[in-house]
Amino acid sequence: MAKNTTQQNEVIDYFDSALLYVYAKSWQNRQNDDLLKLDQLASQVTKAIESWPIAMDDDQKSKTYFEVMDGLRARNRIKTKRPPYNDRIYWTTKNPLGVNLPELHIRHYHQLLDISIALNNLAYEMFDVSDEICELWQVKASMQRYACCLANRYELPINYGMLASIIERHVYQVNHADTYGTLDEQAELLNRIKTYIKKSERDFEKFQRLTLSRRLIDQLEPEAKKLDIKIDQHYCWGLLPRIKLTPLKLLKLYQKMNFQRELSDVKFNPDHALPGHPTDLSFDKLKELQSFFKAKPTPVPDFKNYLLNTDQDDVRIHGYREQGSLALCIPYNTPADKAIDLIDQFKRQIRQRILDNLDETGAIAKTNKAKVDFSVWNVPYKRVIITNKGSILGLLSGLLCDHIFLYWKGKNLPTTGQKITSVEDAICAAVEILKQHGFTYDAETVPKSRTTARKKIRDIPHILSFA
């Protein structure tokens, strides 16, 4: 038997993860109708985002959608206590909606200049107050408090954390470079204000979006807490309503892969397929989709006790406080399996932070390349459902037959026009659908395939480790 090529193995890996996804949704649908309610919840989120009074491109809308759905899932998992927000807001205004910050910057430029000069002077005083050099974090913390106090005197929304950081960083460099004459010119101060204006206006747009996201999460929290979706320990809430894979859709994808000779199934004859089949499918698109199948949802709530933001928490290494970093702290007595899970979650946090920073640059091509480079596709994949290439069609046919009987019993199946009244009718319909797509499959084998499919559906809690 010829060995599979790397590309063929990747295609088989895709079908394994896709089949697992369909099996998992099949199991969940047998427990309750909460996936349908999740679809309705996702529709409310999408409509709300579309109607927001702030301009967002498609990427921002999609990112916001997943942030809101992840937030709702977090609320669902903590039934009695609302999870705290981990991020800190450094804006003086609490209601950024309807604010035109660029216009206010022009109108209140002199006030912004006064605040910047006051912060500049404070930083120099803190460095000169003693012979000992102040630690950077001490200067930064004091300047943020002072900047907040000054900003509250004006109607201008100010990101006091950002403004203090820009000025403190400059003065720190001056203090250590001993180049007061060249770095402390008026033009340099104006340049720092210009930098702040540019960065703050970009951050303010995020702040507006974040404010609306939080309001939407608060509004939909009661509905979210009613849902009981076990498979969300493996698939995020944003994914489940958007990727509507079915056995029939997977069969069509399998047909395309055989048409394009990415795979070669001995039971497939392209001449027997009904006309009008699509002949082009980008495998890169399949790989991108699989990254969603393989990605775990957001970290469990107790992860916040181990992940530290050094800008907010006092994390010291060799006596020096770290800043601008994420730190993972795992106690010695942590069980090995939990420690491994924490490290995996930490890696996902780092990956997301890197991608978020790339998004800020506006370099779309660079960001897209990074998303591919950081994709979980590059992580070695261990198959769960498929044992070999030849088992794909059997798994598909068994799942297809079971779905036909489960969801179309007593109804006419649109694909064949046949009324489904028994398992035998579902078997005949499955064989006919396979034939329409160019696959010859023995009707006597379908019941065995259905039995295998039903067993795998029952095993989903064990496969996904949430039993």
Short mmCIF file of C-alpha atoms in Angstrom, two decimals:
data_model
loop_
_atom_site.label_atom_id
_atom_site.label_comp_id
_atom_site.label_asym_id
_atom_site.label_seq_id
_atom_site.Cartn_x
_atom_site.Cartn_y
_atom_site.Cartn_z
CA MET A 1 0.00 0.00 0.00
CA ALA A 2 1.38 3.39 -1.04
CA LYS A 3 2.31 5.69 1.82
CA ASN A 4 0.24 8.84 2.23
CA THR A 5 1.87 12.12 1.29
CA THR A 6 2.18 14.92 3.86
CA GLN A 7 -0.66 16.76 2.16
CA GLN A 8 -2.89 13.67 2.24
CA ASN A 9 -2.19 13.16 5.94
CA GLU A 10 -3.13 16.76 6.61
CA VAL A 11 -6.41 16.27 4.74
CA ILE A 12 -7.12 13.14 6.79
CA ASP A 13 -6.29 15.09 9.97
CA TYR A 14 -8.80 17.73 8.89
CA PHE A 15 -11.58 15.17 8.45
CA ASP A 16 -10.74 13.65 11.81
CA SER A 17 -11.14 17.00 13.63
CA ALA A 18 -14.22 17.91 11.57
CA LEU A 19 -15.88 14.56 12.24
CA LEU A 20 -15.15 14.93 15.95
CA TYR A 21 -16.85 18.32 15.85
CA VAL A 22 -19.98 16.89 14.18
CA TYR A 23 -20.04 13.91 16.56
CA ALA A 24 -19.73 16.27 19.54
CA LYS A 25 -22.62 18.44 18.36
CA SER A 26 -24.67 15.28 17.75
CA TRP A 27 -24.05 14.19 21.34
CA GLN A 28 -24.97 17.60 22.71
CA ASN A 29 -28.19 17.75 20.68
CA ARG A 30 -29.23 14.45 22.23
CA GLN A 31 -28.90 15.98 25.71
CA ASN A 32 -30.94 19.18 25.25
CA ASP A 33 -31.77 21.94 22.76
CA ASP A 34 -29.28 24.43 24.20
CA LEU A 35 -27.21 24.58 21.00
CA LEU A 36 -30.30 25.98 19.28
CA LYS A 37 -30.66 28.53 22.09
CA LEU A 38 -26.98 29.36 21.69
CA ASP A 39 -27.62 30.04 17.99
CA GLN A 40 -30.36 32.47 18.98
CA LEU A 41 -28.07 34.12 21.53
CA ALA A 42 -25.34 34.49 18.90
CA SER A 43 -27.86 36.11 16.53
CA GLN A 44 -28.72 38.68 19.21
CA VAL A 45 -25.02 39.44 19.66
CA THR A 46 -24.47 39.83 15.92
CA LYS A 47 -27.47 42.14 15.48
CA ALA A 48 -26.44 44.25 18.46
CA ILE A 49 -22.90 44.67 17.10
CA GLU A 50 -24.21 45.67 13.67
CA SER A 51 -26.38 48.38 15.25
CA TRP A 52 -23.66 49.90 17.44
CA PRO A 53 -23.06 53.66 16.90
CA ILE A 54 -19.33 53.23 16.29
CA ALA A 55 -17.60 52.42 13.01
CA MET A 56 -15.99 48.97 12.79
CA ASP A 57 -14.64 46.97 9.90
CA ASP A 58 -15.49 43.29 9.42
CA ASP A 59 -12.42 42.08 11.33
CA GLN A 60 -13.28 44.26 14.33
CA LYS A 61 -16.89 43.08 14.29
CA SER A 62 -15.78 39.45 14.18
CA LYS A 63 -13.28 39.98 17.00
CA THR A 64 -15.94 41.73 19.09
CA TYR A 65 -18.40 38.91 18.46
CA PHE A 66 -15.99 36.30 19.81
CA GLU A 67 -15.06 38.51 22.78
CA VAL A 68 -18.73 38.89 23.74
CA MET A 69 -19.46 35.18 23.28
CA ASP A 70 -16.40 34.27 25.37
CA GLY A 71 -17.56 36.73 28.04
CA LEU A 72 -21.01 35.14 28.10
CA ARG A 73 -19.46 31.68 28.40
CA ALA A 74 -17.41 32.90 31.38
CA ARG A 75 -20.58 34.19 33.05
CA ASN A 76 -22.27 30.85 32.35
CA ARG A 77 -19.50 28.88 34.02
CA ILE A 78 -19.72 30.91 37.25
CA LYS A 79 -23.34 30.57 38.28
CA THR A 80 -23.23 32.55 41.52
CA LYS A 81 -20.51 35.16 41.11
CA ARG A 82 -19.68 37.37 38.16
CA PRO A 83 -16.06 36.91 37.00
CA PRO A 84 -13.96 40.06 37.34
CA TYR A 85 -12.55 41.84 34.31
CA ASN A 86 -8.82 41.33 34.17
CA ASP A 87 -8.01 44.42 32.13
CA ARG A 88 -7.71 47.87 33.70
CA ILE A 89 -9.16 51.05 32.24
CA TYR A 90 -6.97 54.15 32.51
CA TRP A 91 -9.44 56.57 30.94
CA THR A 92 -10.90 59.40 33.02
CA THR A 93 -14.29 59.11 31.32
CA LYS A 94 -16.66 56.26 32.15
CA ASN A 95 -18.98 56.79 29.17
CA PRO A 96 -16.96 57.16 25.93
CA LEU A 97 -19.92 56.75 23.58
CA GLY A 98 -20.76 59.75 21.42
CA VAL A 99 -17.38 61.39 22.15
CA ASN A 100 -15.34 62.76 19.24
CA LEU A 101 -11.84 62.59 20.72
CA PRO A 102 -9.90 64.10 17.75
CA GLU A 103 -12.17 67.15 17.90
CA LEU A 104 -11.68 67.48 21.66
CA HIS A 105 -7.91 67.19 21.27
CA ILE A 106 -7.93 70.22 18.98
CA ARG A 107 -10.18 72.22 21.28
CA HIS A 108 -8.34 71.35 24.51
CA TYR A 109 -4.77 71.15 23.23
CA HIS A 110 -3.48 73.77 25.67
CA GLN A 111 -4.93 71.88 28.66
CA LEU A 112 -3.24 68.72 27.41
CA LEU A 113 0.01 70.66 27.14
CA ASP A 114 -0.33 71.96 30.71
CA ILE A 115 -0.88 68.43 32.06
CA SER A 116 2.11 67.12 30.11
CA ILE A 117 4.40 69.87 31.46
CA ALA A 118 3.27 69.18 35.03
CA LEU A 119 3.96 65.46 34.59
CA ASN A 120 7.31 66.21 33.03
CA ASN A 121 8.34 68.33 36.02
CA LEU A 122 7.14 65.70 38.50
CA ALA A 123 9.23 63.01 36.85
CA TYR A 124 12.39 65.11 37.04
CA GLU A 125 11.72 65.89 40.70
CA MET A 126 11.31 62.21 41.54
CA PHE A 127 14.61 61.33 39.88
CA ASP A 128 16.44 64.24 41.54
CA VAL A 129 14.96 63.92 45.03
CA SER A 130 17.81 61.75 46.27
CA ASP A 131 21.14 60.39 45.22
CA GLU A 132 19.58 56.98 44.75
CA ILE A 133 17.99 56.25 41.40
CA CYS A 134 14.24 55.66 41.72
CA GLU A 135 12.93 52.42 40.33
CA LEU A 136 10.95 52.86 37.14
CA TRP A 137 7.78 51.33 38.55
CA GLN A 138 7.78 53.81 41.46
CA VAL A 139 7.95 56.78 39.09
CA LYS A 140 5.28 55.31 36.84
CA ALA A 141 2.83 54.60 39.67
CA SER A 142 3.18 58.11 41.12
CA MET A 143 2.85 59.76 37.72
CA GLN A 144 -0.30 57.81 36.91
CA ARG A 145 -1.96 58.97 40.14
CA TYR A 146 -0.91 62.56 39.49
CA ALA A 147 -2.00 62.41 35.83
CA CYS A 148 -5.41 61.10 36.89
CA CYS A 149 -5.79 63.92 39.41
CA LEU A 150 -4.86 66.57 36.81
CA ALA A 151 -7.04 65.05 34.09
CA ASN A 152 -10.16 65.11 36.26
CA ARG A 153 -9.99 68.90 36.35
CA TYR A 154 -10.79 69.09 32.63
CA GLU A 155 -13.66 67.84 30.47
CA LEU A 156 -11.16 66.24 28.10
CA PRO A 157 -11.12 62.40 28.26
CA ILE A 158 -7.53 61.46 29.01
CA ASN A 159 -5.78 58.11 29.12
CA TYR A 160 -3.70 59.06 32.14
CA GLY A 161 -1.89 55.71 32.18
CA MET A 162 -0.67 56.12 28.60
CA LEU A 163 0.26 59.81 28.99
CA ALA A 164 2.21 59.15 32.19
CA SER A 165 4.01 56.20 30.58
CA ILE A 166 5.09 58.20 27.50
CA ILE A 167 6.51 61.07 29.56
CA GLU A 168 8.02 58.87 32.28
CA ARG A 169 9.84 56.77 29.68
CA HIS A 170 11.39 59.86 28.11
CA VAL A 171 12.51 61.38 31.41
CA TYR A 172 13.94 58.04 32.52
CA GLN A 173 16.08 57.95 29.38
CA VAL A 174 17.19 61.53 29.96
CA ASN A 175 18.10 60.77 33.57
CA HIS A 176 20.30 57.85 32.57
CA ALA A 177 21.75 59.34 29.38
CA ASP A 178 22.70 62.68 30.97
CA THR A 179 21.65 64.53 27.80
CA TYR A 180 19.28 67.10 29.22
CA GLY A 181 20.27 69.73 26.67
CA THR A 182 19.35 67.68 23.61
CA LEU A 183 16.38 65.69 24.84
CA ASP A 184 14.53 68.30 26.86
CA GLU A 185 13.86 70.83 24.15
CA GLN A 186 10.34 72.20 23.66
CA ALA A 187 10.07 70.42 20.33
CA GLU A 188 10.66 67.09 22.07
CA LEU A 189 7.83 67.74 24.53
CA LEU A 190 5.49 68.62 21.67
CA ASN A 191 6.55 65.47 19.87
CA ARG A 192 5.65 63.38 22.94
CA ILE A 193 2.21 65.02 23.05
CA LYS A 194 1.77 64.23 19.35
CA THR A 195 2.66 60.59 20.07
CA TYR A 196 0.12 60.48 22.89
CA ILE A 197 -2.65 61.95 20.72
CA LYS A 198 -2.08 59.36 18.00
CA LYS A 199 -1.97 56.39 20.37
CA SER A 200 -4.82 57.57 22.59
CA GLU A 201 -7.21 58.08 19.68
CA ARG A 202 -6.55 54.52 18.54
CA ASP A 203 -6.99 53.21 22.09
CA PHE A 204 -10.15 55.26 22.57
CA GLU A 205 -11.81 53.40 19.71
CA LYS A 206 -11.01 50.13 21.51
CA PHE A 207 -12.33 51.62 24.73
CA GLN A 208 -15.63 52.49 23.05
CA ARG A 209 -15.91 48.98 21.64
CA LEU A 210 -15.04 47.45 25.01
CA THR A 211 -17.69 49.54 26.77
CA LEU A 212 -20.39 48.35 24.39
CA SER A 213 -19.17 44.74 24.68
CA ARG A 214 -19.44 44.83 28.47
CA ARG A 215 -22.91 46.32 28.34
CA LEU A 216 -24.01 43.60 25.92
CA ILE A 217 -22.56 40.88 28.15
CA ASP A 218 -24.38 42.32 31.16
CA GLN A 219 -27.62 42.48 29.16
CA LEU A 220 -27.46 38.89 27.90
CA GLU A 221 -26.00 37.31 31.03
CA PRO A 222 -29.37 35.99 32.36
CA GLU A 223 -29.96 34.08 29.11
CA ALA A 224 -26.39 32.79 28.99
CA LYS A 225 -26.56 31.35 32.51
CA LYS A 226 -29.53 29.15 31.58
CA LEU A 227 -27.52 27.14 29.04
CA ASP A 228 -25.97 23.77 29.81
CA ILE A 229 -23.52 22.96 27.01
CA LYS A 230 -20.95 20.35 28.00
CA ILE A 231 -18.95 20.40 24.77
CA ASP A 232 -18.05 24.06 25.37
CA GLN A 233 -15.13 22.73 27.36
CA HIS A 234 -13.61 21.94 23.96
CA TYR A 235 -15.37 24.32 21.54
CA CYS A 236 -15.89 28.01 22.25
CA TRP A 237 -19.35 29.60 22.19
CA GLY A 238 -18.46 31.81 19.26
CA LEU A 239 -17.52 28.81 17.14
CA LEU A 240 -20.51 26.55 17.77
CA PRO A 241 -23.20 28.77 16.14
CA ARG A 242 -21.00 29.83 13.21
CA ILE A 243 -19.59 26.54 11.92
CA LYS A 244 -22.67 24.55 10.95
CA LEU A 245 -21.09 21.35 9.70
CA THR A 246 -23.37 18.39 9.01
CA PRO A 247 -22.66 14.86 7.72
CA LEU A 248 -23.94 15.92 4.28
CA LYS A 249 -21.65 18.95 4.14
CA LEU A 250 -18.71 16.80 5.17
CA LEU A 251 -19.61 14.28 2.47
CA LYS A 252 -19.51 17.09 -0.11
CA LEU A 253 -16.09 18.17 1.17
CA TYR A 254 -14.90 14.57 0.95
CA GLN A 255 -16.21 14.40 -2.60
CA LYS A 256 -14.26 17.55 -3.51
CA MET A 257 -11.06 16.15 -2.04
CA ASN A 258 -11.48 13.03 -4.19
CA PHE A 259 -12.25 15.10 -7.29
CA GLN A 260 -9.07 17.09 -6.72
CA ARG A 261 -7.12 13.89 -5.95
CA GLU A 262 -6.12 15.13 -2.49
CA LEU A 263 -7.47 11.74 -1.40
CA SER A 264 -8.30 8.61 -3.36
CA ASP A 265 -11.20 6.47 -2.16
CA VAL A 266 -11.60 3.16 -4.02
CA LYS A 267 -15.39 3.50 -3.69
CA PHE A 268 -15.42 6.84 -5.52
CA ASN A 269 -16.14 7.14 -9.24
CA PRO A 270 -16.37 10.72 -10.54
CA ASP A 271 -18.35 9.57 -13.59
CA HIS A 272 -21.18 8.37 -11.32
CA ALA A 273 -21.57 11.68 -9.49
CA LEU A 274 -24.42 13.98 -10.40
CA PRO A 275 -23.36 16.93 -12.60
CA GLY A 276 -22.68 20.35 -11.18
CA HIS A 277 -20.13 19.34 -8.57
CA PRO A 278 -17.63 22.04 -7.53
CA THR A 279 -14.07 21.23 -8.56
CA ASP A 280 -12.05 23.84 -6.67
CA LEU A 281 -11.48 23.98 -2.91
CA SER A 282 -8.59 25.76 -1.25
CA PHE A 283 -6.94 23.40 1.21
CA ASP A 284 -5.56 26.44 3.05
CA LYS A 285 -9.16 27.31 3.88
CA LEU A 286 -9.65 23.84 5.34
CA LYS A 287 -6.50 24.28 7.44
CA GLU A 288 -7.75 27.63 8.70
CA LEU A 289 -11.09 26.07 9.63
CA GLN A 290 -9.39 23.17 11.36
CA SER A 291 -7.48 25.59 13.58
CA PHE A 292 -10.88 26.48 15.06
CA PHE A 293 -11.77 22.83 15.59
CA LYS A 294 -8.52 22.18 17.41
CA ALA A 295 -8.41 25.39 19.43
CA LYS A 296 -9.50 25.15 23.02
CA PRO A 297 -11.86 27.77 24.46
CA THR A 298 -10.71 30.58 26.70
CA PRO A 299 -8.93 29.63 29.95
CA VAL A 300 -10.96 28.42 32.90
CA PRO A 301 -11.72 31.14 35.48
CA ASP A 302 -9.12 30.04 38.05
CA PHE A 303 -6.36 30.68 35.50
CA LYS A 304 -6.35 34.33 36.63
CA ASN A 305 -4.82 33.21 39.93
CA TYR A 306 -1.71 32.02 38.08
CA LEU A 307 -1.37 34.52 35.22
CA LEU A 308 0.06 37.86 36.36
CA ASN A 309 0.20 41.17 34.48
CA THR A 310 3.40 42.81 35.68
CA ASP A 311 1.98 46.28 35.00
CA GLN A 312 -0.64 45.60 37.67
CA ASP A 313 1.01 43.02 39.96
CA ASP A 314 4.27 43.40 41.85
CA VAL A 315 6.34 40.62 40.24
CA ARG A 316 10.05 40.72 41.12
CA ILE A 317 12.99 38.79 39.73
CA HIS A 318 16.29 39.13 41.58
CA GLY A 319 14.78 42.02 43.52
CA TYR A 320 13.83 44.03 40.43
CA ARG A 321 10.20 44.56 39.46
CA GLU A 322 9.27 43.33 36.00
CA GLN A 323 7.06 45.45 33.73
CA GLY A 324 5.34 45.11 30.39
CA SER A 325 5.18 41.33 30.66
CA LEU A 326 2.95 38.39 31.45
CA ALA A 327 4.20 36.04 34.15
CA LEU A 328 3.05 32.52 34.93
CA CYS A 329 3.31 31.44 38.58
CA ILE A 330 2.77 27.74 39.34
CA PRO A 331 3.13 26.54 42.96
CA TYR A 332 5.39 23.53 43.58
CA ASN A 333 2.54 21.36 44.85
CA THR A 334 0.45 21.82 41.68
CA PRO A 335 -0.51 18.42 40.14
CA ALA A 336 1.40 17.70 36.95
CA ASP A 337 -1.69 17.51 34.71
CA LYS A 338 -2.97 20.87 35.97
CA ALA A 339 0.47 22.46 35.54
CA ILE A 340 0.56 21.27 31.92
CA ASP A 341 -2.93 22.71 31.32
CA LEU A 342 -1.83 26.04 32.81
CA ILE A 343 1.21 26.15 30.53
CA ASP A 344 -0.97 25.41 27.49
CA GLN A 345 -3.37 28.18 28.49
CA PHE A 346 -0.43 30.53 29.04
CA LYS A 347 0.84 29.81 25.53
CA ARG A 348 -2.59 30.70 24.11
CA GLN A 349 -2.62 33.96 26.08
CA ILE A 350 0.82 34.88 24.73
CA ARG A 351 -0.23 33.99 21.20
CA GLN A 352 -3.33 36.20 21.46
CA ARG A 353 -1.36 39.12 22.89
CA ILE A 354 1.10 38.93 19.99
CA LEU A 355 -1.69 38.84 17.42
CA ASP A 356 -3.46 41.74 19.14
CA ASN A 357 -0.29 43.83 18.95
CA LEU A 358 0.12 43.01 15.29
CA ASP A 359 -3.48 44.08 14.66
CA GLU A 360 -2.64 47.48 16.16
CA THR A 361 0.01 48.11 13.52
CA GLY A 362 -2.53 47.93 10.73
CA ALA A 363 -0.22 45.65 8.72
CA ILE A 364 -2.90 43.23 7.51
CA ALA A 365 -0.56 41.03 5.49
CA LYS A 366 1.83 40.69 8.43
CA THR A 367 -1.02 39.91 10.80
CA ASN A 368 -2.51 37.25 8.52
CA LYS A 369 0.88 35.58 8.13
CA ALA A 370 1.35 35.58 11.90
CA LYS A 371 -2.03 33.97 12.41
CA VAL A 372 -0.94 31.15 10.11
CA ASP A 373 2.49 30.87 11.76
CA PHE A 374 0.97 30.73 15.23
CA SER A 375 -1.85 28.44 14.16
CA VAL A 376 -2.43 25.30 16.18
CA TRP A 377 -2.17 23.55 12.82
CA ASN A 378 1.58 23.51 13.41
CA VAL A 379 1.11 21.53 16.62
CA PRO A 380 1.40 17.75 16.08
CA TYR A 381 -2.11 16.36 15.73
CA LYS A 382 -3.20 13.04 17.18
CA ARG A 383 -6.24 11.58 15.42
CA VAL A 384 -9.24 10.73 17.57
CA ILE A 385 -11.95 9.44 15.23
CA ILE A 386 -10.24 8.19 12.07
CA THR A 387 -7.96 5.15 12.24
CA ASN A 388 -6.96 5.20 8.55
CA LYS A 389 -7.93 6.79 5.26
CA GLY A 390 -10.34 4.00 4.40
CA SER A 391 -12.48 4.60 7.49
CA ILE A 392 -13.60 8.13 6.49
CA LEU A 393 -16.42 7.05 4.20
CA GLY A 394 -17.71 4.45 6.68
CA LEU A 395 -17.84 7.03 9.49
CA LEU A 396 -19.59 9.51 7.21
CA SER A 397 -22.15 7.01 5.94
CA GLY A 398 -23.03 5.79 9.44
CA LEU A 399 -23.41 9.32 10.79
CA LEU A 400 -25.41 10.36 7.71
CA CYS A 401 -27.83 7.44 8.15
CA ASP A 402 -28.28 8.17 11.85
CA HIS A 403 -28.98 11.86 11.20
CA ILE A 404 -31.50 11.06 8.49
CA PHE A 405 -33.44 8.77 10.82
CA LEU A 406 -33.16 11.10 13.82
CA TYR A 407 -34.09 14.38 12.17
CA TRP A 408 -36.27 13.34 9.21
CA LYS A 409 -38.40 10.56 10.64
CA GLY A 410 -41.98 11.07 9.45
CA LYS A 411 -40.87 13.66 6.88
CA ASN A 412 -39.85 13.68 3.22
CA LEU A 413 -36.09 13.93 2.78
CA PRO A 414 -35.41 16.85 0.35
CA THR A 415 -32.31 15.24 -1.15
CA THR A 416 -34.08 12.08 -2.36
CA GLY A 417 -37.78 12.92 -1.95
CA GLN A 418 -38.23 9.75 0.07
CA LYS A 419 -40.41 9.66 3.21
CA ILE A 420 -38.48 8.35 6.20
CA THR A 421 -40.57 6.06 8.37
CA SER A 422 -38.03 3.47 9.53
CA VAL A 423 -34.31 2.77 9.90
CA GLU A 424 -34.48 0.81 6.63
CA ASP A 425 -35.73 3.94 4.86
CA ALA A 426 -32.83 5.92 6.35
CA ILE A 427 -30.37 3.28 5.14
CA CYS A 428 -31.76 3.40 1.58
CA ALA A 429 -31.68 7.20 1.62
CA ALA A 430 -28.07 7.23 2.82
CA VAL A 431 -27.01 4.83 0.06
CA GLU A 432 -28.79 6.98 -2.52
CA ILE A 433 -27.12 10.18 -1.30
CA LEU A 434 -23.73 8.49 -1.38
CA LYS A 435 -24.45 7.36 -4.94
CA GLN A 436 -25.39 10.94 -5.96
CA HIS A 437 -21.97 12.06 -4.81
CA GLY A 438 -20.13 9.34 -6.72
CA PHE A 439 -19.64 6.80 -3.92
CA THR A 440 -20.67 3.16 -4.22
CA TYR A 441 -21.53 1.79 -0.79
CA ASP A 442 -23.09 -1.52 0.14
CA ALA A 443 -26.51 -1.13 1.81
CA GLU A 444 -25.75 -4.10 4.07
CA THR A 445 -22.71 -2.28 5.49
CA VAL A 446 -24.56 0.92 6.42
CA PRO A 447 -26.24 -0.52 9.58
CA LYS A 448 -22.81 -1.55 10.91
CA SER A 449 -21.49 1.90 10.14
CA ARG A 450 -24.47 3.46 11.93
CA THR A 451 -23.80 1.30 15.00
CA THR A 452 -20.18 2.47 15.02
CA ALA A 453 -21.27 6.10 14.67
CA ARG A 454 -23.76 5.83 17.54
CA LYS A 455 -21.08 4.27 19.77
CA LYS A 456 -18.68 7.11 19.04
CA ILE A 457 -21.41 9.64 19.81
CA ARG A 458 -22.00 7.97 23.19
CA ASP A 459 -18.23 8.07 23.85
CA ILE A 460 -17.94 11.85 23.29
CA PRO A 461 -17.80 12.69 27.05
CA HIS A 462 -14.85 10.32 27.38
CA ILE A 463 -13.19 11.48 24.13
CA LEU A 464 -13.42 15.16 25.08
CA SER A 465 -12.68 14.42 28.76
CA PHE A 466 -15.66 16.08 30.39
CA ALA A 467 -17.42 12.98 31.73
#
